[in-house]
CSV table of C-alpha atoms in Angstrom, one decimal:
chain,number,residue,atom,x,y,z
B,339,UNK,CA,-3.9,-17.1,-21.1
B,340,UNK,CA,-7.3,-16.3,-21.6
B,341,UNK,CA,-7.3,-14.5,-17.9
B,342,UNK,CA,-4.3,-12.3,-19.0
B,343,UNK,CA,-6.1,-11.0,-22.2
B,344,UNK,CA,-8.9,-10.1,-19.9
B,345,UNK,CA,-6.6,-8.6,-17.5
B,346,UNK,CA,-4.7,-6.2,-20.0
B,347,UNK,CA,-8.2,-5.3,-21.5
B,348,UNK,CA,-9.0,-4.2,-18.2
B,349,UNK,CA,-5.7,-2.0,-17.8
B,350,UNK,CA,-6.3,-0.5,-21.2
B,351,UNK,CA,-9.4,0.8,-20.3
B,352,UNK,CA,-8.3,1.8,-16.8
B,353,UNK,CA,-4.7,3.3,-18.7
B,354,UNK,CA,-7.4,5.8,-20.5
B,355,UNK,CA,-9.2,6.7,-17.7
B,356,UNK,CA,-6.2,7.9,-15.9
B,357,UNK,CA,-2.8,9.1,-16.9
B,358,UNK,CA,-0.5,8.6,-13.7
B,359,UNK,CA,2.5,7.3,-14.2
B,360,UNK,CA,1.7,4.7,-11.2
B,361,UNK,CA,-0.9,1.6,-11.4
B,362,UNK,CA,-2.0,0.2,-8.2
B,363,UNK,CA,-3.1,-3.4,-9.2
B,364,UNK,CA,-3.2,-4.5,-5.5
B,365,UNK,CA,-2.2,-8.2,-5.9
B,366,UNK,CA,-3.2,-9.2,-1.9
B,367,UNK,CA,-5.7,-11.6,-0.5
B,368,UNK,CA,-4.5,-14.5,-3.2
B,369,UNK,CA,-6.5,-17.3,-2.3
B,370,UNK,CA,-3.3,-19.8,-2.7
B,371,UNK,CA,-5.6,-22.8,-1.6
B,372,UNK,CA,-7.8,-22.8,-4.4
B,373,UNK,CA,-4.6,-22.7,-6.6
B,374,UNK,CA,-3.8,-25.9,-4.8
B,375,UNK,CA,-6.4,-27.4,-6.4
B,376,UNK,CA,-6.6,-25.5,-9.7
B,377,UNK,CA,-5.6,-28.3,-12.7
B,378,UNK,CA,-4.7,-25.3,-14.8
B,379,UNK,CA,-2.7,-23.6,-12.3
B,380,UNK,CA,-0.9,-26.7,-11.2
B,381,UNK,CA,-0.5,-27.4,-14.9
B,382,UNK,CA,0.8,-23.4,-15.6
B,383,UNK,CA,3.7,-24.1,-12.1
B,384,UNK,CA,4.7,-27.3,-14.1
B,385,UNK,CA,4.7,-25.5,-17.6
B,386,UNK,CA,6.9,-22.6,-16.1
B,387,UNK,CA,8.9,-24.5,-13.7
B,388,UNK,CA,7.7,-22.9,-10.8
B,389,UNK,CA,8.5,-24.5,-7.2
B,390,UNK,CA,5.1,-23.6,-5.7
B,391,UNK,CA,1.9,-21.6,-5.7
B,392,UNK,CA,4.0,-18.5,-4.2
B,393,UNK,CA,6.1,-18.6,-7.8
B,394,UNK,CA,3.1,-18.9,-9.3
B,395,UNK,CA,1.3,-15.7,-7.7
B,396,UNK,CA,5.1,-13.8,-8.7
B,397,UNK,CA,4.6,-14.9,-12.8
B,398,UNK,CA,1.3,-14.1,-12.4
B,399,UNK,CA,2.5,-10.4,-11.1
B,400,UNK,CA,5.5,-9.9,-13.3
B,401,UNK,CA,3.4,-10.6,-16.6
B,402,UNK,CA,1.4,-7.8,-15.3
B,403,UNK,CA,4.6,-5.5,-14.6
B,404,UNK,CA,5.8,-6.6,-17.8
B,405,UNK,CA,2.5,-5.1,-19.7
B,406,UNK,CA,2.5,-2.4,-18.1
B,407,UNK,CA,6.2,-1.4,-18.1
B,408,UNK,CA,5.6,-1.6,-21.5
B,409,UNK,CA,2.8,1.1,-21.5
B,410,UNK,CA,5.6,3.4,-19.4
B,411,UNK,CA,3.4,2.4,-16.3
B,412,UNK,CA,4.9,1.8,-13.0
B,413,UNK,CA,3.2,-1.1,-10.7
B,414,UNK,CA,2.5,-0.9,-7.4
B,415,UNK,CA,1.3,-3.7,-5.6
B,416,UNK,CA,0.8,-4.5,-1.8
B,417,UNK,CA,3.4,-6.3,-0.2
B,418,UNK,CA,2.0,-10.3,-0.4
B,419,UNK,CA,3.7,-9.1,-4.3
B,420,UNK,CA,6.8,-10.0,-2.6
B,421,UNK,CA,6.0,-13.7,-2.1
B,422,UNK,CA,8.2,-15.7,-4.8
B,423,UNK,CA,10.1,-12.5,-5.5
B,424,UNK,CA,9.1,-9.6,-7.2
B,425,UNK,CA,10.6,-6.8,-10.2
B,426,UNK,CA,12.5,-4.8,-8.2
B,427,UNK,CA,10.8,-1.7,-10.2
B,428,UNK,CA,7.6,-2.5,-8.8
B,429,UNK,CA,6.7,-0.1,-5.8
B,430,UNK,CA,5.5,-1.8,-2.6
B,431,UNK,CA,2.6,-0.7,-0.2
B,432,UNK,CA,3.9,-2.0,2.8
B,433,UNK,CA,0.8,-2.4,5.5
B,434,UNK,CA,2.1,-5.8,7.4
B,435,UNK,CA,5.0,-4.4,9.0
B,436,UNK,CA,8.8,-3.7,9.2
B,437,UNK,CA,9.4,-7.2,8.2
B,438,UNK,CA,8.0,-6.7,4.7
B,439,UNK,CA,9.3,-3.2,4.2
B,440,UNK,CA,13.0,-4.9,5.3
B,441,UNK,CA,12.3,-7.2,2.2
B,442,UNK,CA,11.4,-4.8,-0.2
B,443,UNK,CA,14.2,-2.2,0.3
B,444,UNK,CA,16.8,-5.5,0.6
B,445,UNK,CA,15.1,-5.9,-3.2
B,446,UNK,CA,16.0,-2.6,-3.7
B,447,UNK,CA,12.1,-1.7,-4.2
B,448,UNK,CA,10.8,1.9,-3.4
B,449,UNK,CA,8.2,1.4,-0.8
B,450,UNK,CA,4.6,3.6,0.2
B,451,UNK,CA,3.9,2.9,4.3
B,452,UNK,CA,0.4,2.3,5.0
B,453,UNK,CA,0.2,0.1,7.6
B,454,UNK,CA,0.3,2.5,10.9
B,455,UNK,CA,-2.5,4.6,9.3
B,456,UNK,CA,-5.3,2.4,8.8
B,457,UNK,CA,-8.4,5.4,9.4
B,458,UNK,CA,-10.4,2.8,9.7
B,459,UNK,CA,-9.8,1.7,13.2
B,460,UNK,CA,-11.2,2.9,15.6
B,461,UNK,CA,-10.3,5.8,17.0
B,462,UNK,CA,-9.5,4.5,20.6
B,463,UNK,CA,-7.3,2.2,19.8
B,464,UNK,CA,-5.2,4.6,17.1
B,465,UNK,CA,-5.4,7.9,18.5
B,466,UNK,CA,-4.5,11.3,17.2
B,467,UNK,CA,-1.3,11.2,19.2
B,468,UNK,CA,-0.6,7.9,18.2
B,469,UNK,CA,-1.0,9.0,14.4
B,470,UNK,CA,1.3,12.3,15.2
B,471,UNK,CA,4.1,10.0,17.4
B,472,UNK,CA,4.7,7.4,14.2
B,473,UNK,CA,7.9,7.4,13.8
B,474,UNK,CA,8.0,6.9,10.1
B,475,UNK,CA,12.0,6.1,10.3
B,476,UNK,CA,12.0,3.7,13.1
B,477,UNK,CA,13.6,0.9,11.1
B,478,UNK,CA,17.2,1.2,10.1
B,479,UNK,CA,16.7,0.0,6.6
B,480,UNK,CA,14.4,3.2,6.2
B,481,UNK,CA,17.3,5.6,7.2
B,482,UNK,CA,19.4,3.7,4.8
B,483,UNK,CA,17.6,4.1,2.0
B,484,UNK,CA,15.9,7.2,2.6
B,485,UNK,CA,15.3,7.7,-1.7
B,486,UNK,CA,13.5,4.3,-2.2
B,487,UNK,CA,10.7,5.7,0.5
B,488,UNK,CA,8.3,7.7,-1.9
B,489,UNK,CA,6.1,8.6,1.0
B,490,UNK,CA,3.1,7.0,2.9
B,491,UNK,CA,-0.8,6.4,2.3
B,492,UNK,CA,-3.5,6.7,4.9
B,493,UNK,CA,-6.3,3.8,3.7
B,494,UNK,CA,-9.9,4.2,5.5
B,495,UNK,CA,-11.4,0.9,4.4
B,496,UNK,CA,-15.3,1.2,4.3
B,497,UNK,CA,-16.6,-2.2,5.2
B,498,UNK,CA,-17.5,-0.4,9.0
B,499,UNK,CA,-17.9,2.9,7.6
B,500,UNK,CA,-20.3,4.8,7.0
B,501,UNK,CA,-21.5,8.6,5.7
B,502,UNK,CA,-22.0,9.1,9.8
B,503,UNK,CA,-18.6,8.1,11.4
B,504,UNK,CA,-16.3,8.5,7.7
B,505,UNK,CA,-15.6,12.2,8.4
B,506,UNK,CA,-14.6,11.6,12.7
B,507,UNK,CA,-12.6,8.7,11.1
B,508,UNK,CA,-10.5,10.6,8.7
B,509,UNK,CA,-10.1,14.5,11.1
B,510,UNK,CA,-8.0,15.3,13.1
B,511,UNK,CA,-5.8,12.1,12.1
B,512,UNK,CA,-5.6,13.0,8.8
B,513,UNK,CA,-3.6,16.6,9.4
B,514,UNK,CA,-1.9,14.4,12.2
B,515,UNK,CA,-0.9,12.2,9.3
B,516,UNK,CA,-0.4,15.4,6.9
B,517,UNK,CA,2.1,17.1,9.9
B,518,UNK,CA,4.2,13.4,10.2
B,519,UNK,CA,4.6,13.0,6.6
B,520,UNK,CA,5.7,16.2,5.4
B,521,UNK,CA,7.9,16.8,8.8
B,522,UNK,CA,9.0,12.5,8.1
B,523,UNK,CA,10.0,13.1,12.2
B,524,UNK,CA,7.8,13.3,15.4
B,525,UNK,CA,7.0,16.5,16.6
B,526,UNK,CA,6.1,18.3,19.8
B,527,UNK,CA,2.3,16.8,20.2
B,528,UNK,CA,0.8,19.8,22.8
B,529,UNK,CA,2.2,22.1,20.2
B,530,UNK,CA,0.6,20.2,17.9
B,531,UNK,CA,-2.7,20.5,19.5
B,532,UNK,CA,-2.4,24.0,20.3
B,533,UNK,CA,-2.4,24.7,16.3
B,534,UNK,CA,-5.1,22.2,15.9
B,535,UNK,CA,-7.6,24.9,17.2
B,536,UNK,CA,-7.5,26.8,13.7
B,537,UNK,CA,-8.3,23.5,11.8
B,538,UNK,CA,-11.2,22.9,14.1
B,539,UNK,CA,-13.1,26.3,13.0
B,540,UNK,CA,-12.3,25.0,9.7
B,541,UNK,CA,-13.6,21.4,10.3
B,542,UNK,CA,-16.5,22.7,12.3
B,543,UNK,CA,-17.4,25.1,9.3
């Protein structure tokens, strides 16, 4: 419990810091193994009835919705949130696929789409075109629930980048990304490019 007091310490300073009515609290990368062989965890599955280390991972998450639902916070949280079920008033980043974003709106969760947009790779193997031909509505489930899709996010993880390559990483893809986005439907890509010449004077500048 001790790990939870910490945790909500942490949120009220973060709370303060910024008044959004969204909390990103991430909740990927959960290094389940070690909970394997965790006496306290294994002891808090036990205590709570939980079936397994995924359960455990979705307490863990729903405490934190709970505390922060109680502030008039909404969570979001990547999409690993959605192993051993999730509040379905949490908001999913969905960056592993169609799969995941399937499970979310089934949950009735409103979803963010980050995972065709990943800036940081390289640009030869996600190309401009590529970013402008997305077809943010290419699963069903999307078209069905058009209001639970709030929108999408472009990450640019920095591990490989660096004040040399960050600004050829994030332009031209990023108005590519602004055009998709804001349009939600792939456009007409040479026209595209034609009206990309302005933004390079700008870019250039």
């Amino acid at each position: 419990d001790g790990t939870f007091t910490f945790l909500q310490d942490v949120l009220d300073e973060v709370l303060a810091l910024f008044p959004s009515q969204y909390i990103h609290i991430g909740g990927d990368e959960v290094p389940k193994d070690r909970w394997q062989e965790c006496p306290k965890c294994q002891l808090r599955i036990k205590a709570e009835g939980l079936k397994d280390e995924h359960e455990l991972q979705s307490y863990f998450i729903k405490r934190i919705h709970s505390y922060l639902a109680k502030k008039g916070k909404t969570l979001i949280g990547w999409d690993e949130i959605l192993e051993g079920g999730a509040d379905r008033n949490a908001v999913i980043e969905v960056w592993r696929g169609d799969a995941e974003a399937a499970k979310a709106l089934a949950n009735g969760n409103r979803v963010i789409i980050a995972g065709p947009f990943y800036f940081d790779t390289p640009q030869q193997n996600k190309t401009l075109k590529d970013v402008y031909q997305t077809d943010l509505l290419s699963l069903p489930q999307y078209r069905e629930n058009r209001k639970l899709l709030l929108g999408a996010e472009a990450p640019l993880w920095t591990e490989c980048v660096t004040t040399v390559n960050a600004e050829s990483k994030l332009y031209p893809r990023l108005q590519a990304f602004a055009e998709v986005t804001w349009t939600g439907k792939r456009g007409d890509f040479a026209d595209f490019k034609r009206r990309m010449a302005t933004h390079y004077r700008y870019l250039d500048a």
